[in-house]
């Protein structure tokens, strides 16, 4: 059964499209969202924050015909009164007339628009019950604090619940929408030893509240991850193999997506410009972007322009197989949209057969990275230089924690010198990866 | 125009609210064991134009309004917010928020309107320049950047203005409004020469009308600065890897202070004891001669506020006085729990976020050394003049910031440019390694945004030329 668009949002979208046409828009798209949520934090066993949220907004993109193409502008408002919608439409058309004619601007081709909105199991019943959420957060934090006597402090455990609707329509007659839900449980604690403090945490998130890991399990992992960081040392500057643990390995996929994004490609600001068909990774690497994954955190039956989403490979057996394009970038590159207005959906690296322990044995001596810091990634050149923390591995076993070190290489070398992919993939984010082993990077330290 | 008059027109009158009703609503939130309750109303508007590939690609406009009401009892906070501003919706939210402190009758609240000396004009800056002229300004930026060098391949520029009108009503009787203009011009340039690419960026802005874009914020000068940086980066060689002497240039490299010590001195982390600086007031955390302040009272600066988001007046707070840790940055809740006065640093991204201690404009006071002398003192090191961002782990104190324009220093002279590299250090230790402080304090040009707990707020940073005897540079070369 197809999900039906929320009636109130659909009415606002239709009204906004009508007033946009009245205001002089030749084409228009309107998107509305509304939601309710509850978020609670328990710190050191006591309720620290109970937050009730309620939100809604509507946005409009208009296109006005010029001599050499369309002119465009976008407006957003939280006020859905008739007067505010009329003002929004008027503003959008006024701003659009100031833009330059652009042959690539305009709504997607009619054939690209989603025909049938499939139920991707994105909405589940969510109880916005503060006491139940507080109880879970309390259990989560208690489990974290119980892991080790050296865990002396906490930033708290948080339980968040959200439920809402999105509706999208355009002047080609599209009007689609669906409800969605999300629950997360997370915890951050602080451990102390030898006069130094370390923090770390863990979390679990899912569309279906019943699919979220039990709070006690989340807390236990948060506690273990924090304790194991105590006693960190610096490394001397060297070149060494590097194993990125699953969570931090996912950030590499984020950089890959940045390099394959249509905007960066047509602006010639990507280190992966023209990379389609190129062998970027070894043959055992396949990277998927799946928009239609059931209950996926990044799933949606249609993208930000109403284009049907797909399940496809960005990297197929090491070779660049696809870009991330919206309609505009597609037209600039003379390619069809890939249904990625708004970016990738569920981006993941297909897991291999080896668990993390096997990857570390294979690495023998090198750095296991568990935490990354900073923004030192230049997607124009591919230069990569970030702060890191983790563990020094000797003889395939964790020897001691490492902190205050930087990792540097070019992303092309990181991708090309990926020598193994782990089996530890979990779908806990819209961008996820198993652990991966990189042959060599430069580590700077003392 | 007076901020409260603007607030009346945009927020209160349309919802049928007045001071008496606001007082009653705050009283609803202020239950018996509530030590702090407030109501925050906000109306914001922003407009932007974007240029790329030599054409003005689009314009955008956004309006948001809403309310947030909170009740604080000890370390606990109840908070509810929504977009529908009205007596009934706020009343329901106030009752929801107050349940954190148990049920019961509350005392009456009487509000007194308070005004604060303005640090910027109250007017909405969006209308301070005709829209057609904003478009022309972007076209000027494009031309000026491309004129620098034929290798300039891509120019992306955004001109944006926003106006935020806020009202804060507190349980202890303050009713205060602020009207906050903010304008920004951001420019990003890519130069290309065969396979080599270099990027450069610049920008500026502040709290005021578009008239700001003159002098050192002249759009052509900003465009040329971004283009020059992009062209220089075409020639950049691999950055060194390892620990070495580092000289930071004046202005934006003040992000060092923001990451290395600023976040670690925010009251919430110190009240909870999760900061590497917790319990260290009065101790040496920097070399003698190093004085660092956070000052929200600078006229027209991006990080300045006439009142903070809890209605407290901003101030100049000396964080490090001649190397000694002197103060934390406080909001009302954390200040009260630590027995310290609020420092005017209670800030929130919007009505949908709780106020937390945040920086405003954070900088190091100048020393007496000629910057040339600082550079001349380094035999082999790194000179970093622009950064793309940073991050800190406030518990371990480890921080990073990423250089986007940097040079090798050889024999006291600026040598070849080096590619992007992250610098990493330890917050409580890093400033003890400051060995020279220049006389050339500069504040950044006004495009900084700081993220904390999922909330973004505009901030400023500043630094004179400084030398650190050791900092780890994360390049790839020996």
mmCIF file of N, CA and C in Angstrom, chain A residues 273-324:
data_model
loop_
_atom_site.group_PDB
_atom_site.id
_atom_site.type_symbol
_atom_site.label_atom_id
_atom_site.label_comp_id
_atom_site.label_asym_id
_atom_site.label_seq_id
_atom_site.Cartn_x
_atom_site.Cartn_y
_atom_site.Cartn_z
ATOM 1 N N UNK A 273 36.794 14.604 -10.714
ATOM 2 C CA UNK A 273 36.187 15.051 -11.972
ATOM 3 C C UNK A 273 36.546 14.073 -13.088
ATOM 4 N N UNK A 274 35.545 13.649 -13.844
ATOM 5 C CA UNK A 274 35.777 12.771 -14.986
ATOM 6 C C UNK A 274 36.187 11.356 -14.624
ATOM 7 N N UNK A 275 35.901 10.956 -13.373
ATOM 8 C CA UNK A 275 36.409 9.663 -12.897
ATOM 9 C C UNK A 275 35.542 8.481 -13.313
ATOM 10 N N UNK A 276 34.415 8.715 -13.943
ATOM 11 C CA UNK A 276 33.531 7.590 -14.264
ATOM 12 C C UNK A 276 34.287 6.573 -15.128
ATOM 13 N N UNK A 277 34.171 5.300 -14.786
ATOM 14 C CA UNK A 277 34.875 4.257 -15.523
ATOM 15 C C UNK A 277 36.296 4.030 -15.047
ATOM 16 N N UNK A 278 36.761 4.889 -14.151
ATOM 17 C CA UNK A 278 38.145 4.785 -13.679
ATOM 18 C C UNK A 278 38.230 3.802 -12.512
ATOM 19 N N UNK A 279 39.337 3.055 -12.443
ATOM 20 C CA UNK A 279 39.554 2.155 -11.305
ATOM 21 C C UNK A 279 40.126 2.973 -10.160
ATOM 22 N N UNK A 280 39.309 3.147 -9.110
ATOM 23 C CA UNK A 280 39.690 4.022 -8.001
ATOM 24 C C UNK A 280 40.061 3.194 -6.768
ATOM 25 N N UNK A 281 39.443 2.009 -6.649
ATOM 26 C CA UNK A 281 39.654 1.115 -5.506
ATOM 27 C C UNK A 281 40.089 -0.251 -6.041
ATOM 28 N N UNK A 282 40.606 -1.104 -5.169
ATOM 29 C CA UNK A 282 40.858 -2.481 -5.586
ATOM 30 C C UNK A 282 39.544 -3.217 -5.904
ATOM 31 N N UNK A 283 39.617 -4.331 -6.617
ATOM 32 C CA UNK A 283 38.399 -4.970 -7.146
ATOM 33 C C UNK A 283 37.426 -5.488 -6.087
ATOM 34 N N UNK A 284 37.875 -5.666 -4.839
ATOM 35 C CA UNK A 284 36.944 -6.198 -3.825
ATOM 36 C C UNK A 284 36.102 -5.092 -3.183
ATOM 37 N N UNK A 285 36.227 -3.855 -3.684
ATOM 38 C CA UNK A 285 35.461 -2.754 -3.078
ATOM 39 C C UNK A 285 34.258 -2.391 -3.932
ATOM 40 N N UNK A 286 33.079 -2.483 -3.332
ATOM 41 C CA UNK A 286 31.848 -2.017 -3.967
ATOM 42 C C UNK A 286 31.147 -1.076 -2.998
ATOM 43 N N UNK A 287 30.798 0.112 -3.489
ATOM 44 C CA UNK A 287 30.107 1.098 -2.655
ATOM 45 C C UNK A 287 28.722 1.317 -3.227
ATOM 46 N N UNK A 288 27.711 1.147 -2.390
ATOM 47 C CA UNK A 288 26.324 1.251 -2.824
ATOM 48 C C UNK A 288 25.695 2.534 -2.307
ATOM 49 N N UNK A 289 24.761 3.055 -3.075
ATOM 50 C CA UNK A 289 23.854 4.083 -2.554
ATOM 51 C C UNK A 289 22.442 3.566 -2.799
ATOM 52 N N UNK A 290 21.754 3.234 -1.718
ATOM 53 C CA UNK A 290 20.431 2.636 -1.852
ATOM 54 C C UNK A 290 19.358 3.548 -1.274
ATOM 55 N N UNK A 291 18.563 4.114 -2.146
ATOM 56 C CA UNK A 291 17.490 5.006 -1.704
ATOM 57 C C UNK A 291 16.265 4.260 -1.219
ATOM 58 N N UNK A 292 16.165 2.985 -1.587
ATOM 59 C CA UNK A 292 14.921 2.252 -1.347
ATOM 60 C C UNK A 292 15.070 1.147 -0.311
ATOM 61 N N UNK A 293 16.161 1.182 0.409
ATOM 62 C CA UNK A 293 16.390 0.166 1.437
ATOM 63 C C UNK A 293 15.270 0.215 2.480
ATOM 64 N N UNK A 294 14.667 -0.935 2.808
ATOM 65 C CA UNK A 294 13.546 -0.968 3.744
ATOM 66 C C UNK A 294 13.979 -0.431 5.114
ATOM 67 N N UNK A 295 13.244 0.526 5.625
ATOM 68 C CA UNK A 295 13.498 1.136 6.937
ATOM 69 C C UNK A 295 14.885 1.780 7.037
ATOM 70 N N UNK A 296 15.522 2.063 5.909
ATOM 71 C CA UNK A 296 16.847 2.696 5.935
ATOM 72 C C UNK A 296 16.763 4.110 6.498
ATOM 73 N N UNK A 297 17.814 4.494 7.238
ATOM 74 C CA UNK A 297 17.802 5.832 7.848
ATOM 75 C C UNK A 297 17.863 6.925 6.789
ATOM 76 N N UNK A 298 18.410 6.617 5.612
ATOM 77 C CA UNK A 298 18.485 7.601 4.540
ATOM 78 C C UNK A 298 17.509 7.302 3.408
ATOM 79 N N UNK A 299 16.581 6.364 3.644
ATOM 80 C CA UNK A 299 15.667 5.959 2.574
ATOM 81 C C UNK A 299 14.574 6.981 2.346
ATOM 82 N N UNK A 300 14.127 7.039 1.098
ATOM 83 C CA UNK A 300 13.013 7.898 0.727
ATOM 84 C C UNK A 300 12.559 7.433 -0.650
ATOM 85 N N UNK A 301 11.242 7.329 -0.885
ATOM 86 C CA UNK A 301 10.801 6.863 -2.205
ATOM 87 C C UNK A 301 11.128 7.857 -3.319
ATOM 88 N N UNK A 302 11.321 9.124 -2.961
ATOM 89 C CA UNK A 302 11.670 10.132 -3.970
ATOM 90 C C UNK A 302 12.673 11.104 -3.360
ATOM 91 N N UNK A 303 13.425 11.778 -4.216
ATOM 92 C CA UNK A 303 14.436 12.703 -3.707
ATOM 93 C C UNK A 303 13.843 14.098 -3.521
ATOM 94 N N UNK A 304 14.684 15.071 -3.275
ATOM 95 C CA UNK A 304 14.237 16.425 -2.981
ATOM 96 C C UNK A 304 13.556 17.134 -4.127
ATOM 97 N N UNK A 305 13.537 16.502 -5.315
ATOM 98 C CA UNK A 305 12.842 17.080 -6.463
ATOM 99 C C UNK A 305 11.683 16.199 -6.920
ATOM 100 N N UNK A 306 11.365 15.149 -6.143
ATOM 101 C CA UNK A 306 10.273 14.258 -6.547
ATOM 102 C C UNK A 306 10.697 13.197 -7.548
ATOM 103 N N UNK A 307 12.019 13.057 -7.748
ATOM 104 C CA UNK A 307 12.529 12.042 -8.673
ATOM 105 C C UNK A 307 12.619 10.706 -7.935
ATOM 106 N N UNK A 308 12.200 9.634 -8.607
ATOM 107 C CA UNK A 308 12.232 8.309 -7.991
ATOM 108 C C UNK A 308 13.660 7.949 -7.597
ATOM 109 N N UNK A 309 13.825 7.396 -6.395
ATOM 110 C CA UNK A 309 15.154 6.978 -5.955
ATOM 111 C C UNK A 309 15.403 5.542 -6.409
ATOM 112 N N UNK A 310 16.679 5.147 -6.338
ATOM 113 C CA UNK A 310 17.082 3.831 -6.814
ATOM 114 C C UNK A 310 18.096 3.207 -5.863
ATOM 115 N N UNK A 311 18.326 1.923 -6.045
ATOM 116 C CA UNK A 311 19.433 1.235 -5.381
ATOM 117 C C UNK A 311 20.493 1.004 -6.450
ATOM 118 N N UNK A 312 21.703 1.513 -6.215
ATOM 119 C CA UNK A 312 22.714 1.360 -7.273
ATOM 120 C C UNK A 312 24.120 1.409 -6.687
ATOM 121 N N UNK A 313 25.098 1.114 -7.538
ATOM 122 C CA UNK A 313 26.498 1.134 -7.102
ATOM 123 C C UNK A 313 27.162 2.427 -7.556
ATOM 124 N N UNK A 314 27.900 3.060 -6.647
ATOM 125 C CA UNK A 314 28.746 4.196 -7.028
ATOM 126 C C UNK A 314 30.130 3.674 -7.421
ATOM 127 N N UNK A 315 30.565 2.656 -6.699
ATOM 128 C CA UNK A 315 31.817 1.967 -7.026
ATOM 129 C C UNK A 315 31.451 0.510 -7.228
ATOM 130 N N UNK A 316 31.770 -0.020 -8.400
ATOM 131 C CA UNK A 316 31.438 -1.408 -8.709
ATOM 132 C C UNK A 316 32.740 -2.156 -8.937
ATOM 133 N N UNK A 317 33.061 -3.053 -8.033
ATOM 134 C CA UNK A 317 34.316 -3.821 -8.112
ATOM 135 C C UNK A 317 35.516 -2.901 -8.362
ATOM 136 N N UNK A 318 35.550 -1.809 -7.613
ATOM 137 C CA UNK A 318 36.698 -0.898 -7.662
ATOM 138 C C UNK A 318 36.588 0.216 -8.676
ATOM 139 N N UNK A 319 35.614 0.113 -9.595
ATOM 140 C CA UNK A 319 35.513 1.071 -10.692
ATOM 141 C C UNK A 319 34.387 2.081 -10.410
ATOM 142 N N UNK A 320 34.630 3.360 -10.718
ATOM 143 C CA UNK A 320 33.603 4.384 -10.511
ATOM 144 C C UNK A 320 32.445 4.123 -11.479
ATOM 145 N N UNK A 321 31.271 3.828 -10.899
ATOM 146 C CA UNK A 321 30.129 3.417 -11.719
ATOM 147 C C UNK A 321 29.027 4.465 -11.759
ATOM 148 N N UNK A 322 29.082 5.479 -10.893
ATOM 149 C CA UNK A 322 27.993 6.455 -10.906
ATOM 150 C C UNK A 322 28.349 7.708 -10.128
ATOM 151 N N UNK A 323 27.679 8.783 -10.499
ATOM 152 C CA UNK A 323 27.798 10.054 -9.784
ATOM 153 C C UNK A 323 26.548 10.260 -8.943
ATOM 154 N N UNK A 324 26.557 11.333 -8.160
ATOM 155 C CA UNK A 324 25.385 11.709 -7.355
ATOM 156 C C UNK A 324 24.830 13.001 -7.959
#
